Structure formats: C-alpha cells, structure tokens
PDB file of C-alpha atoms in Angstrom:
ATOM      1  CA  UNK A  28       6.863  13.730  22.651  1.00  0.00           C
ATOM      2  CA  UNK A  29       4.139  11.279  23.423  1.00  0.00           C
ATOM      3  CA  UNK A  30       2.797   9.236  19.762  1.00  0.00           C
ATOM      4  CA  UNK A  31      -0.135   7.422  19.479  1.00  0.00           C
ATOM      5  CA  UNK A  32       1.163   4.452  17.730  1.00  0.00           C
ATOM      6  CA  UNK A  33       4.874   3.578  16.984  1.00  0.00           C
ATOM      7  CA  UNK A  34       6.196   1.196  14.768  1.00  0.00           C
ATOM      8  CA  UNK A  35       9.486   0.202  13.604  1.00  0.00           C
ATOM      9  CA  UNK A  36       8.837  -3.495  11.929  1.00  0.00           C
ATOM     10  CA  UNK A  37       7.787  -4.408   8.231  1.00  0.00           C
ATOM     11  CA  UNK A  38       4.704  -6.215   7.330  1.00  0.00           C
ATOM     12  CA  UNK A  39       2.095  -4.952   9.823  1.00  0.00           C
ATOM     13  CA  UNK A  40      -1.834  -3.459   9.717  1.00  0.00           C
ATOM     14  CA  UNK A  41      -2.777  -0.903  11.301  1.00  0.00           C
ATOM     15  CA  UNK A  42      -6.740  -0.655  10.956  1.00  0.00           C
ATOM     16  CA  UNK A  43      -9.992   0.825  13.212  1.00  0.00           C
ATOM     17  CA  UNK A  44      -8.649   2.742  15.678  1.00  0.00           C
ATOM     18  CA  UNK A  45      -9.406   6.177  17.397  1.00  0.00           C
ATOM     19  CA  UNK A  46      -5.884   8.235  17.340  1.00  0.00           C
ATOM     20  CA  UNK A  47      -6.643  11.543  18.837  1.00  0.00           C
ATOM     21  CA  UNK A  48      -4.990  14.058  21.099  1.00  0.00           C
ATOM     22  CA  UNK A  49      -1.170  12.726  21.597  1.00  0.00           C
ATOM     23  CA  UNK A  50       1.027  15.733  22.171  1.00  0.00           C
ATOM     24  CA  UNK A  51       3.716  13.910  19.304  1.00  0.00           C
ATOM     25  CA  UNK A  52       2.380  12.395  16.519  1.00  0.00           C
ATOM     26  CA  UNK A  53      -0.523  10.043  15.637  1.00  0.00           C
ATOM     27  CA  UNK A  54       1.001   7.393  13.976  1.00  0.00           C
ATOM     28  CA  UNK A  55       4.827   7.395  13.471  1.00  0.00           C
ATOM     29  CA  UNK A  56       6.200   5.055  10.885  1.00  0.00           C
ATOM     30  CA  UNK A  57      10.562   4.579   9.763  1.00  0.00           C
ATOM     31  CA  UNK A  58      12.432   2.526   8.016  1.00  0.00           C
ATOM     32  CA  UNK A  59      10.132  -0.025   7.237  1.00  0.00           C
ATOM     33  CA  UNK A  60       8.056  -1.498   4.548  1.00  0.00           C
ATOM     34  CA  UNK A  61       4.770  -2.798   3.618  1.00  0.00           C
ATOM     35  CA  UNK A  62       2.064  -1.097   5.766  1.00  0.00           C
ATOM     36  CA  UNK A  63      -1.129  -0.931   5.710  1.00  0.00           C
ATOM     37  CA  UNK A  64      -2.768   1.709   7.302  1.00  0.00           C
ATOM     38  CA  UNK A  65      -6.743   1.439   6.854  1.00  0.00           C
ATOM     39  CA  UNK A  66     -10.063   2.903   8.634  1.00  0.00           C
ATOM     40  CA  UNK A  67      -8.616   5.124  11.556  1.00  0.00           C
ATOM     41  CA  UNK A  68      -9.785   7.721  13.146  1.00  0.00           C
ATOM     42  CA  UNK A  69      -7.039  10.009  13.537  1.00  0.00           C
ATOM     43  CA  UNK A  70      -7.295  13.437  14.988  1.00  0.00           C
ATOM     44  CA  UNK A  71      -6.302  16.882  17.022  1.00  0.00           C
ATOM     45  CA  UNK A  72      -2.598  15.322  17.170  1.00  0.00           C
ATOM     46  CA  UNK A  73       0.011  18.020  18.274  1.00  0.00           C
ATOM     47  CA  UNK A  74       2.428  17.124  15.050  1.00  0.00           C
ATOM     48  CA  UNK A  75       1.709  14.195  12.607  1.00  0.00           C
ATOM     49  CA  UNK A  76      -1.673  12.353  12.056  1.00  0.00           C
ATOM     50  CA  UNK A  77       0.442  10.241   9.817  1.00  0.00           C
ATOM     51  CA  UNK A  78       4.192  10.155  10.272  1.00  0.00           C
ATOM     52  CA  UNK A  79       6.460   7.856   7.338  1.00  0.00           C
ATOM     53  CA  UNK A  80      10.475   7.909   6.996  1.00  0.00           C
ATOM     54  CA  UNK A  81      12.208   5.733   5.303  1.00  0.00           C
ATOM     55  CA  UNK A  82       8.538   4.186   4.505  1.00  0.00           C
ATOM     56  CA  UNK A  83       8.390   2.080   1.420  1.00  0.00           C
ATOM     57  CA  UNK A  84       5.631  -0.238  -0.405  1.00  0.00           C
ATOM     58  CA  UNK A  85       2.917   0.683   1.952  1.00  0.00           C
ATOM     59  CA  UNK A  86      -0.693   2.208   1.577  1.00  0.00           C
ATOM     60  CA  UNK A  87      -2.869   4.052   3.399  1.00  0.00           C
ATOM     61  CA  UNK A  88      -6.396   4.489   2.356  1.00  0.00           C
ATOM     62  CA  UNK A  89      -9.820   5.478   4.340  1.00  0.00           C
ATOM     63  CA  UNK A  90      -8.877   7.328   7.623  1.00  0.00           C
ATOM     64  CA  UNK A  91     -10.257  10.541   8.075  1.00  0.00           C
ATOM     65  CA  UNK A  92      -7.563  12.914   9.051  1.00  0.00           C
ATOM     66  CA  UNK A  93      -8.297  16.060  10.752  1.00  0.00           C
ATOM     67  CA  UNK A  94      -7.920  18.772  12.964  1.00  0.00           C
ATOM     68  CA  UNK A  95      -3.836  17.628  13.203  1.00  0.00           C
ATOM     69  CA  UNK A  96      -0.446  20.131  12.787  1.00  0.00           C
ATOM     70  CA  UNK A  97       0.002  17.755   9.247  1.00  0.00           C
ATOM     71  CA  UNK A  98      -2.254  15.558   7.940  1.00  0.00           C
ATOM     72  CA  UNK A  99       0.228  12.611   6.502  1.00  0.00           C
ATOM     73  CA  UNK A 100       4.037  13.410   6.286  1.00  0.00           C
ATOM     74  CA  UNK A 101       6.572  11.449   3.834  1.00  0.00           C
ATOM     75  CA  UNK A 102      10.045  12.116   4.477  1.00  0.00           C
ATOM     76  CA  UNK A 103      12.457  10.028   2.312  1.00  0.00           C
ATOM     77  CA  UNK A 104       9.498   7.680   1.299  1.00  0.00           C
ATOM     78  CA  UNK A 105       9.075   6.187  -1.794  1.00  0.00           C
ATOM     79  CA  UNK A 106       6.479   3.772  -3.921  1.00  0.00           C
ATOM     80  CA  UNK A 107       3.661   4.319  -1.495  1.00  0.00           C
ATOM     81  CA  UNK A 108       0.202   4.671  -2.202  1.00  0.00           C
ATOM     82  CA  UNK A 109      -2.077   7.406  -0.509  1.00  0.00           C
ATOM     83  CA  UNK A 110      -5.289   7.149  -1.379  1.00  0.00           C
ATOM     84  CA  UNK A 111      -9.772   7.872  -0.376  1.00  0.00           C
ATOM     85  CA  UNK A 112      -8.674   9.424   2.591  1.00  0.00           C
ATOM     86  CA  UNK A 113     -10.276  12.672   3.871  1.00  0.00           C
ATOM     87  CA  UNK A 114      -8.028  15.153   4.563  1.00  0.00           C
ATOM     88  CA  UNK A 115      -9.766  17.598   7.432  1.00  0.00           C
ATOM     89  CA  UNK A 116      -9.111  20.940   8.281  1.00  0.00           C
ATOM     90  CA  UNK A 117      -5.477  19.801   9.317  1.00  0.00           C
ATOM     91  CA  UNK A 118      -2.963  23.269   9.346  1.00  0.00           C
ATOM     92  CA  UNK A 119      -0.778  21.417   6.555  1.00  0.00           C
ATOM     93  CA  UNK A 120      -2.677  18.389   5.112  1.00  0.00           C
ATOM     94  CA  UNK A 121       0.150  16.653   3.328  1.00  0.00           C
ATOM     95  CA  UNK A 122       4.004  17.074   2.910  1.00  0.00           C
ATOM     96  CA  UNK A 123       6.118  14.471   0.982  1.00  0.00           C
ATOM     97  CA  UNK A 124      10.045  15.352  -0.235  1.00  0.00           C
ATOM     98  CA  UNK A 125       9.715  12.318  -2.613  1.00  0.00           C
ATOM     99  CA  UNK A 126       8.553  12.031  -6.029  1.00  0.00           C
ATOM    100  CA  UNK A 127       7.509   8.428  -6.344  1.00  0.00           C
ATOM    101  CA  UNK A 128       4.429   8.313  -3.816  1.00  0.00           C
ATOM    102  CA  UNK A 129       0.922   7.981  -5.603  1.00  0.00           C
ATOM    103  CA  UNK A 130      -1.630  10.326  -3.807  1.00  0.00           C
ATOM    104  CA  UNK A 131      -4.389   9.100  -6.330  1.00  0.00           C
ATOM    105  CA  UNK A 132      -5.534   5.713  -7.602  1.00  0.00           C
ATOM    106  CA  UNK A 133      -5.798   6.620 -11.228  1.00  0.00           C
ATOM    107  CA  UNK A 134      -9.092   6.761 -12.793  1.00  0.00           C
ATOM    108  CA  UNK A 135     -11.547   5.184 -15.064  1.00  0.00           C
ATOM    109  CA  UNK A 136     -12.610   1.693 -13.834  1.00  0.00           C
ATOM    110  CA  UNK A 137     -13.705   0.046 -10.300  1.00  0.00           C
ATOM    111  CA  UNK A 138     -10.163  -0.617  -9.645  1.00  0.00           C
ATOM    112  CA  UNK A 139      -9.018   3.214 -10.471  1.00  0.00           C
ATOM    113  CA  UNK A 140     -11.118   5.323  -8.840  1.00  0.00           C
ATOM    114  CA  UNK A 141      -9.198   8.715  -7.651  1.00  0.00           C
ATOM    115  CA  UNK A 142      -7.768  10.377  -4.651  1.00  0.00           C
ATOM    116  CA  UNK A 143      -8.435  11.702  -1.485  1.00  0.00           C
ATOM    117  CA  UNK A 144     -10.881  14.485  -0.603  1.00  0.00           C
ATOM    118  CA  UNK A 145      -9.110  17.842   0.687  1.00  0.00           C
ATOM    119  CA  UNK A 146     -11.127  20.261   2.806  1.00  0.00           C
ATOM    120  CA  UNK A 147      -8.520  23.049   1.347  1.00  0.00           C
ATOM    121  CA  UNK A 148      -9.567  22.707  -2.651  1.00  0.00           C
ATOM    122  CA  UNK A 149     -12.404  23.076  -4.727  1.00  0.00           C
ATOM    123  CA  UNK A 150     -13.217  20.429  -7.560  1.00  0.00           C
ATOM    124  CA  UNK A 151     -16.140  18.811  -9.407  1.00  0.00           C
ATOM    125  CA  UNK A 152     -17.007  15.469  -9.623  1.00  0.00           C
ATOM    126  CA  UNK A 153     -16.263  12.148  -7.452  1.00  0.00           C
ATOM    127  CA  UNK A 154     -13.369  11.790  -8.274  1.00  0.00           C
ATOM    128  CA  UNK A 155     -12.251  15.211 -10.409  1.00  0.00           C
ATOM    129  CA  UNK A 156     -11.769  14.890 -13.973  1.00  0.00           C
ATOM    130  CA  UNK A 157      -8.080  15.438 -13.798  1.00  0.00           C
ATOM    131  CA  UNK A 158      -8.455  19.201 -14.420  1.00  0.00           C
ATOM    132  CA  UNK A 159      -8.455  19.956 -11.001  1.00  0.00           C
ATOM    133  CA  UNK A 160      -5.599  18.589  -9.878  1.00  0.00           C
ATOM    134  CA  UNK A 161      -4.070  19.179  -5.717  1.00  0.00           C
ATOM    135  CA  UNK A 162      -0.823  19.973  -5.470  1.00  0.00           C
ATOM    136  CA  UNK A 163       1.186  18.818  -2.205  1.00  0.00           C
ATOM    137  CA  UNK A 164       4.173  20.136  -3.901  1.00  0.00           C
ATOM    138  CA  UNK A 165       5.421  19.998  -7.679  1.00  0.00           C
ATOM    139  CA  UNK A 166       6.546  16.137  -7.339  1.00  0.00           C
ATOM    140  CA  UNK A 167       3.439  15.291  -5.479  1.00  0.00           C
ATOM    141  CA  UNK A 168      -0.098  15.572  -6.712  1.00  0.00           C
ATOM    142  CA  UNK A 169      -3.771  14.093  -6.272  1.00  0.00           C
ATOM    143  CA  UNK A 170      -4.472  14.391  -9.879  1.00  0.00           C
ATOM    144  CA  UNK A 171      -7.756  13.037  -8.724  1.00  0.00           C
ATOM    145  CA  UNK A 172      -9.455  14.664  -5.525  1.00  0.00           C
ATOM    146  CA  UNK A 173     -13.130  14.194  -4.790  1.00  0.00           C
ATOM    147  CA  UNK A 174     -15.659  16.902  -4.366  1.00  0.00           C
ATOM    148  CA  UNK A 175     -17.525  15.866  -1.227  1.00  0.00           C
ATOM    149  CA  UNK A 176     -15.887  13.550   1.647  1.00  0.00           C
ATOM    150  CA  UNK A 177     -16.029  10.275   1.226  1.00  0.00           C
ATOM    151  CA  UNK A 178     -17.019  10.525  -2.321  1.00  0.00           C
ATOM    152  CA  UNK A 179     -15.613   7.166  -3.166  1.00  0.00           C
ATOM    153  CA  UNK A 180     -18.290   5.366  -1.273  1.00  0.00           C
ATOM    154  CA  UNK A 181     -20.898   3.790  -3.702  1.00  0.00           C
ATOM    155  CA  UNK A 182     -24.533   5.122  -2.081  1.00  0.00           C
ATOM    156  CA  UNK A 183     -27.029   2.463  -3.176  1.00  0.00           C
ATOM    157  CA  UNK A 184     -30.693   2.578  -3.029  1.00  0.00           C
ATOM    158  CA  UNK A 185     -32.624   0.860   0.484  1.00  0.00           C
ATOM    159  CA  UNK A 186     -36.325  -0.449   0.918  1.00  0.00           C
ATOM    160  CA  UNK A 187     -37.363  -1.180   4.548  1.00  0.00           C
ATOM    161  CA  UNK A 188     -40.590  -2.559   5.891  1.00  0.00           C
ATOM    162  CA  UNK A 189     -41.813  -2.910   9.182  1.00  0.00           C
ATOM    163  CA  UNK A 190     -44.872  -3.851  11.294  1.00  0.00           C
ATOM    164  CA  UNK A 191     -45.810  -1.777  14.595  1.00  0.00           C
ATOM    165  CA  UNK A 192     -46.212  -5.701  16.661  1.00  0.00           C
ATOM    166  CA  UNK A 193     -44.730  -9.146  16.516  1.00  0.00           C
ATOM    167  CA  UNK A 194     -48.657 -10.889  17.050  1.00  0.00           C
ATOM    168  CA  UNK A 195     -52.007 -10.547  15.527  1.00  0.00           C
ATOM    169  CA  UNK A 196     -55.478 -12.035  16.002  1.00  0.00           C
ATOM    170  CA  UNK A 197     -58.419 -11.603  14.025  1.00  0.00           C
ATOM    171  CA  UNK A 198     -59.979  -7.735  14.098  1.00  0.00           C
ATOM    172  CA  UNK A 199     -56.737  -6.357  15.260  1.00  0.00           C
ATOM    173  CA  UNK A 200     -54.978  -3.958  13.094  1.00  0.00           C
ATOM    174  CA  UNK A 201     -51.732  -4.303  11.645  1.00  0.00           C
ATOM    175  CA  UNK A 202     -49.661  -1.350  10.576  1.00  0.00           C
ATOM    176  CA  UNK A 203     -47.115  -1.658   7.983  1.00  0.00           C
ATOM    177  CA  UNK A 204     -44.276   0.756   6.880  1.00  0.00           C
ATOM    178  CA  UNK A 205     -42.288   0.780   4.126  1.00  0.00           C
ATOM    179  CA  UNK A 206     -39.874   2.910   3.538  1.00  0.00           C
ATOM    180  CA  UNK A 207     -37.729   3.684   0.608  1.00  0.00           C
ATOM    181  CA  UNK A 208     -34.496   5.909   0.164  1.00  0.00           C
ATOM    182  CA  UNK A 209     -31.867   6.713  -2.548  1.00  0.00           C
ATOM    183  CA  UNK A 210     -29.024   8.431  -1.026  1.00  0.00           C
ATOM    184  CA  UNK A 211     -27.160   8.485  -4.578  1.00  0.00           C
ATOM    185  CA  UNK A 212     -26.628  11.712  -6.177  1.00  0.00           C
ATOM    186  CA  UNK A 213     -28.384  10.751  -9.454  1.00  0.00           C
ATOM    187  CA  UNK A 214     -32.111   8.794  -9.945  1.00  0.00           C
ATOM    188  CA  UNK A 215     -32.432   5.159  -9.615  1.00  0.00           C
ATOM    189  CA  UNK A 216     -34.588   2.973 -12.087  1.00  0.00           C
ATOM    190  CA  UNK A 217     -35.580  -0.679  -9.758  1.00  0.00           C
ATOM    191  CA  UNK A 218     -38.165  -2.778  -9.893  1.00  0.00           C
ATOM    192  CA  UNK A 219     -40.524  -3.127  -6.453  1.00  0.00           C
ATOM    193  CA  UNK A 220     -41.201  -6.699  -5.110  1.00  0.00           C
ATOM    194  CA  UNK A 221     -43.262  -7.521  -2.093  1.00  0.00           C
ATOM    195  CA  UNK A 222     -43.705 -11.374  -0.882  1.00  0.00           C
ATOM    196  CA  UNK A 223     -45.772 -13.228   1.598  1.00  0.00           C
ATOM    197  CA  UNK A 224     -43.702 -16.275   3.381  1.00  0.00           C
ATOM    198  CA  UNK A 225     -45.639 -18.936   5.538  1.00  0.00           C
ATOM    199  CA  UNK A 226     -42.576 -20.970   6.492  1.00  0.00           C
ATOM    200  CA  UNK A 227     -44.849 -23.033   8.761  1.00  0.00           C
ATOM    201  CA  UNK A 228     -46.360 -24.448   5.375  1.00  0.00           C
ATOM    202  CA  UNK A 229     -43.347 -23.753   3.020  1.00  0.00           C
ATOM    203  CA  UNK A 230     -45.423 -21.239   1.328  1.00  0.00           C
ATOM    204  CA  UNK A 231     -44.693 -18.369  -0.520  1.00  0.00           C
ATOM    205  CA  UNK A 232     -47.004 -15.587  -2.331  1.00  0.00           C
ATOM    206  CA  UNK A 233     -46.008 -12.624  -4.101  1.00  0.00           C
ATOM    207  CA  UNK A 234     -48.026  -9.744  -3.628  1.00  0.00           C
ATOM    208  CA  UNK A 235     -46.829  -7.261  -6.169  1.00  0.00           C
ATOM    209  CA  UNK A 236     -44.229  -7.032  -8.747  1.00  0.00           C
ATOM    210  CA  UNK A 237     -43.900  -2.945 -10.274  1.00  0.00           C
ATOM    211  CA  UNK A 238     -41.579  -1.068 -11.671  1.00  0.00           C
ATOM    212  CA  UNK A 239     -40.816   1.852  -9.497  1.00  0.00           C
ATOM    213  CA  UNK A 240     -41.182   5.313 -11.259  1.00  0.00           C
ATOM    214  CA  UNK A 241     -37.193   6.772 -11.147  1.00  0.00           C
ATOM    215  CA  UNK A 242     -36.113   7.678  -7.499  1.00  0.00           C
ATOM    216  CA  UNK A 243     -35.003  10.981  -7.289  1.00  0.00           C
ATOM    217  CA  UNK A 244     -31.340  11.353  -6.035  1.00  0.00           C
ATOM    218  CA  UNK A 245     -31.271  11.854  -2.145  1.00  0.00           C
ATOM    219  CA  UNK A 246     -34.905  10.349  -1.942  1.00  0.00           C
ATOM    220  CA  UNK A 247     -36.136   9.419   1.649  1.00  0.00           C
ATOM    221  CA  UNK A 248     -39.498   8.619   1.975  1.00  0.00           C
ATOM    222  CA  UNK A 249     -41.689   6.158   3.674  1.00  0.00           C
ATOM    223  CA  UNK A 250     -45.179   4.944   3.609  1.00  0.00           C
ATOM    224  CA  UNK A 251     -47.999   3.937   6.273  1.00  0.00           C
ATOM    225  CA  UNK A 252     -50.933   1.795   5.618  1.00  0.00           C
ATOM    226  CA  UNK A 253     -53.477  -0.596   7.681  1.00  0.00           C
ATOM    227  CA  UNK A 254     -54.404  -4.083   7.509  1.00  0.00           C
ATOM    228  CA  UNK A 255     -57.234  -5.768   9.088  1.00  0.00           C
ATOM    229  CA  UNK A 256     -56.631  -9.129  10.047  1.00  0.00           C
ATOM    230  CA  UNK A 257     -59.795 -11.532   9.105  1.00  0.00           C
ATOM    231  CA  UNK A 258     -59.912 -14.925  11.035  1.00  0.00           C
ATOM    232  CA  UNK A 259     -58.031 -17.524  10.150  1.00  0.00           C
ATOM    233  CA  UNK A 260     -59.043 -20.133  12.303  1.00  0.00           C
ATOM    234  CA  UNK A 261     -58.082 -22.248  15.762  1.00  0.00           C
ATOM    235  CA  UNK A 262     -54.651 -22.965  14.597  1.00  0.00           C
ATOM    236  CA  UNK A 263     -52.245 -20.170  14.517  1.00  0.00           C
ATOM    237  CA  UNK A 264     -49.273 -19.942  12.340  1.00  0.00           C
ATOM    238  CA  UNK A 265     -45.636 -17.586  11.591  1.00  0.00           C
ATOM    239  CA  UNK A 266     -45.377 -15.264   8.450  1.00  0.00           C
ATOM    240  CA  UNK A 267     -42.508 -12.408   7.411  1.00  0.00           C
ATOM    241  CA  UNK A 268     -43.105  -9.640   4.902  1.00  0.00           C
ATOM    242  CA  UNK A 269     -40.680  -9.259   2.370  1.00  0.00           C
ATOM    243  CA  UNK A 270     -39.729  -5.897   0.178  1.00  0.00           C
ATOM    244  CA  UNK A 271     -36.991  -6.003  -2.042  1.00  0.00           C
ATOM    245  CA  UNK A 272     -35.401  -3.987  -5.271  1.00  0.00           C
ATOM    246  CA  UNK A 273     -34.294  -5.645  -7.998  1.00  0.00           C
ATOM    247  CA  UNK A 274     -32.397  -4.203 -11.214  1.00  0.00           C
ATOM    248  CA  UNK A 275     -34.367  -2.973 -13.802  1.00  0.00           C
ATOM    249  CA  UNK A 276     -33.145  -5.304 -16.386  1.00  0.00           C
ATOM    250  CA  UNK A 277     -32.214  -9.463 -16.485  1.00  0.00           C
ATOM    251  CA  UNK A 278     -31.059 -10.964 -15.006  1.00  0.00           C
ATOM    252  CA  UNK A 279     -32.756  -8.330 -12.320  1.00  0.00           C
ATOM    253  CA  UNK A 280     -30.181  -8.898  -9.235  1.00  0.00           C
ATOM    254  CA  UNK A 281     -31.199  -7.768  -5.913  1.00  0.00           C
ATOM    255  CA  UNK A 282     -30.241  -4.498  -4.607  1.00  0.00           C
ATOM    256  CA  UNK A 283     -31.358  -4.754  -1.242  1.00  0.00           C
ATOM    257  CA  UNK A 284     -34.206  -6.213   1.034  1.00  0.00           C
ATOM    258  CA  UNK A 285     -35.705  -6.139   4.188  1.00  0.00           C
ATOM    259  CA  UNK A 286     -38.098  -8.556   5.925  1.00  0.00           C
ATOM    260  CA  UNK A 287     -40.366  -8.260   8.870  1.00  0.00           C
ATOM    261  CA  UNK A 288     -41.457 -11.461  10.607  1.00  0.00           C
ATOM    262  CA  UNK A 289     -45.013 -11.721  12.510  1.00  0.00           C
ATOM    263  CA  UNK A 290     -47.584 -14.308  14.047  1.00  0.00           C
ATOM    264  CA  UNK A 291     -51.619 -15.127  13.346  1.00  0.00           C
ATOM    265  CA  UNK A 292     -52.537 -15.723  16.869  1.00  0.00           C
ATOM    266  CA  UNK A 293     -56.177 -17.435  17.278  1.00  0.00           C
ATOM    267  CA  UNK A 294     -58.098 -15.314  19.378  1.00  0.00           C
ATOM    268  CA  UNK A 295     -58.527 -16.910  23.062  1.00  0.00           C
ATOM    269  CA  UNK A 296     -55.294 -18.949  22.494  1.00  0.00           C
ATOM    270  CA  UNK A 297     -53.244 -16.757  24.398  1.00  0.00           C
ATOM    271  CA  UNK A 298     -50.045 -15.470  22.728  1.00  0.00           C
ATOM    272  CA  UNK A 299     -47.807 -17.579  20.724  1.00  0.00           C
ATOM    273  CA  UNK A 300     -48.696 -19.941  17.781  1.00  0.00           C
ATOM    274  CA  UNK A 301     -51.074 -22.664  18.351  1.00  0.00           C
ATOM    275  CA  UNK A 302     -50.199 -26.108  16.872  1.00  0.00           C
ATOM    276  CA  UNK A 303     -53.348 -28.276  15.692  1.00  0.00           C
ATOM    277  CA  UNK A 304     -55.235 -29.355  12.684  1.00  0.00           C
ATOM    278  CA  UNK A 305     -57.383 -27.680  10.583  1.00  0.00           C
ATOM    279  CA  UNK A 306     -55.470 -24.548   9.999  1.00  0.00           C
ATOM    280  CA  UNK A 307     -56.087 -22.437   7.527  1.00  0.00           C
ATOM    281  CA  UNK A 308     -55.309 -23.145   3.538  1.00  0.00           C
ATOM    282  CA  UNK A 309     -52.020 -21.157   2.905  1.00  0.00           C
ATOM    283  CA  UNK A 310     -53.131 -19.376  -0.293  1.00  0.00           C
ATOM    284  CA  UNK A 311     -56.297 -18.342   1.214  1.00  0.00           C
ATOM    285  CA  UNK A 312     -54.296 -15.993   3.603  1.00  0.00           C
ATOM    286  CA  UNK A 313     -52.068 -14.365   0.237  1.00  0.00           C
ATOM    287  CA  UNK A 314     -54.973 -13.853  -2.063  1.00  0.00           C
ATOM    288  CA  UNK A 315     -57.244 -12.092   1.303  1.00  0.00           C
ATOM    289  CA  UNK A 316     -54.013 -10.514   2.245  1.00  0.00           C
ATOM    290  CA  UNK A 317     -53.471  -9.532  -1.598  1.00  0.00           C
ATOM    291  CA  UNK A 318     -57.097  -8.029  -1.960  1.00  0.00           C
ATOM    292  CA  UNK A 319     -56.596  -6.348   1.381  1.00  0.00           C
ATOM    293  CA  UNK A 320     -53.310  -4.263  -0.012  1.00  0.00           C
ATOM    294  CA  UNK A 321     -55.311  -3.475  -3.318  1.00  0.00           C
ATOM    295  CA  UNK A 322     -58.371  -2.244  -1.513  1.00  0.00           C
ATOM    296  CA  UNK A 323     -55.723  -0.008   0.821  1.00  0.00           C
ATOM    297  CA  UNK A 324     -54.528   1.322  -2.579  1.00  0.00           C
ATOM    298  CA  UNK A 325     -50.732   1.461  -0.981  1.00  0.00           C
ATOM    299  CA  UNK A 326     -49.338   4.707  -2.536  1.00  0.00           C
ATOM    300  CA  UNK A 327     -45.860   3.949  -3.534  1.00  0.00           C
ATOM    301  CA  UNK A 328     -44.016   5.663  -6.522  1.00  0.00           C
ATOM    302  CA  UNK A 329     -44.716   3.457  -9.307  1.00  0.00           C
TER     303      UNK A 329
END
C-alpha cells in the first residue's frame, strides 16, 4: 500500500497539508510519542485518514476528515487526545481498542470546550450538553460532539467600509460602503464608530459614535451612500475612513475595524497630492464632511 505520510520518530508536527487519495492510508503513525497532528486536509484515502499504533501522548485536533475507509484508527494507543475535528462521511469514522484516549476536551470554560463534530449523530448545541454523547465503542466516547461542523470556531461580528476610487477633486462623487455582518448564531449588542484621519496634518475627527440596535444572528448587510466633495483648495492632501465596533460596555474593546484610505486631489493638479502652502484647515474638512453624512441621513441599524 501507498500512505500519504509515514512516520516512525517521537516529537514531530504534522500541520496544513492536503492528504487525499493514497491507495494505503493517510497518515500512518507507530510506536511513537508526542504528535501533533493539526489543520490537515485529509481525504478519499483507501484505508486510514488517521492511522496510530503504539501512539502515545499525542493530539490531534482541527483536520477535517472525510470521505476515507476510517476516519482516525487507535490500535494499542493510549493517553491521546482527539479533539474539534470534523469527522466526514468516512464508512467508519473512528475505531480505538484502548480505553484511555480522550475524544472530547471536557466542557465548561475556554480551555474545555468539547469534541469533534460527527456527520453520523444528531445533537444540540456547540458542543452537546453531555446528554448526547457518541459512542466509538463502550471505552471510547465524545461525551461532547458539536451540532454543526466546525462548531468550535468563535464567529465574531465584522464592519467593512470602502470607497469606489483611491482620488477625488472637488464636484466629484465619492461612494462609500459599509458593510456590516454577524455570522454568530445569537444577536450582537456593539457600539458603531466612524473616524476621519488626515495623517498629512496628524488630524483626527470622529464622525459618529452610536450604539448599534442588536444584530440579528447571521446578519449580512451593507449600506451605499454619496458624498460630494466641496473644494478644498490648491494643496491636496491623504485621508482614510475608519469603521470600527467596540463592546458595548468599558472598557469598550475593539471587535473589529476596517479602514479605507483616499486622496483630495486639487482640480488641474493632475493626480497625486500636491505639496504647497495654504492648504486647507484640517477641521474644516471633518465638520463639512460631518454635515455632509448627516444631510445623507446614512441608514445604519442604530
């Protein structure tokens, strides 16, 4: 038989690889100690995805496993630790003839945080309560499994904002989208913060400060407005957009942020900034660029 990866040394990582297709196993393990297999794609092997005998003291935690004869074998293993893996539509996801692997992490803090997910069995929550247990045989069990794959993964909301060019002179029209998703299975309570930078003249302005109304789990949405650019003068000048979310209570720590950078390009000057005196006072661009934004009346959920 032909295996994807063999290894007969302690100590070693095995992490970010594509294991598909070998007519023997996918990974084949023996004798050895202290493994850590991590973040493989392993798939449509003849035998094994994951092949361990004699394995002791090692781990193996996010691979997705699928489509193989087994999913991960143990034969004569013990004290290893199996763990948010998903477990694919293999013909036998998991044997193990010991009784002292862990196929769960526990439960109940960041640390603990359940199994694997199973495509063969049914459960609630991510992870399971414990009442819903998956049995690779009576010495073996995920007390722990996860309802949906890769139901360990912590979905946080995202805010995005974008402008359709780089450059802008006065009378052109700039149009700005912001977009804002929660991918998270329950609603999300965050404050909405938008800043003006002017790095040219270490300035900064915030334009708006709001709490947003409570996203709705698996929100995607995103929002188009325009702003005319007034003139600012000869002397052109750099600027970003910034959106962020921030916790809804102190000390109010960022969730995530985007920025978009653009230019003020004097009309005439050809593209690029134009250095020179006489450019334009810094706060008179946030308070017109402020009003401007008001009189738009952006339409976000607040």
């Amino acid at each position: 038989k032909a295996d994807g990866i063999l290894i007969r040394s302690s100590d070693n990582t095995i992490t970010g690889n594509t294991i598909r297709e070998n007519k023997g196993d996918g990974i084949d393990l023996a004798s050895i100690k202290n493994i850590e297999i991590a973040e493989n794609e392993i798939a449509s092997n003849t035998w094994y995805g994951i092949k361990m005998s004699g394995v002791t003291e090692s781990r193996i935690s996010e691979n997705n496993l699928s489509e193989n004869f087994y999913g991960v074998g143990l034969d004569g293993c013990g004290n290893n630790k199996i763990w948010h893996n998903n477990f694919l539509a293999n013909i036998d996801n998991a044997y193990d003839d010991g009784s002292t692997n862990a196929w769960d992490n526990g439960t109940g803090t960041a640390e603990a945080n359940g199994g694997n997910y199973w495509s063969d069995h049914t459960c609630t929550g991510n992870p399971s309560d414990g009442s819903e247990p998956y049995e690779i045989d009576a010495d073996s069990v995920d007390n722990y499994p996860f309802e949906d794959p890769s139901g360990w993964v912590i979905k946080t909301p995202a805010v995005t904002i974008a402008t359709d060019k780089e450059e802008y002179s006065a009378g052109e029209t700039m149009n700005i989208t912001v977009g804002l998703y929660n991918p998270a299975s329950s609603p999300v309570n965050a404050y909405f913060v938008w800043n003006l930078s002017l790095p040219d003249y270490g300035y900064e302005w915030t334009m708006m400060v709001v709490p947003l109304a409570p996203l709705p789990a698996e929100f995607e949405q995103c929002y188009n407005f325009s702003l005319l650019i007034p003139d600012w003068g000869a002397v052109g000048f750099n600027a970003s957009w910034t959106v962020a979310l921030l916790e809804e209570t102190a000390p109010y720590e960022t969730i995530c942020e985007d920025t978009a950078d653009w230019r003020y390009v004097p009309a005439g000057s050809g593209r690029g900034v134009v250095e020179g005196e006489g450019g334009v006072k810094p706060a008179e661009v946030g308070e017109e660029l402020k009003r401007r934004v008001e009189e738009e009346g952006v339409e976000l959920p607040f």
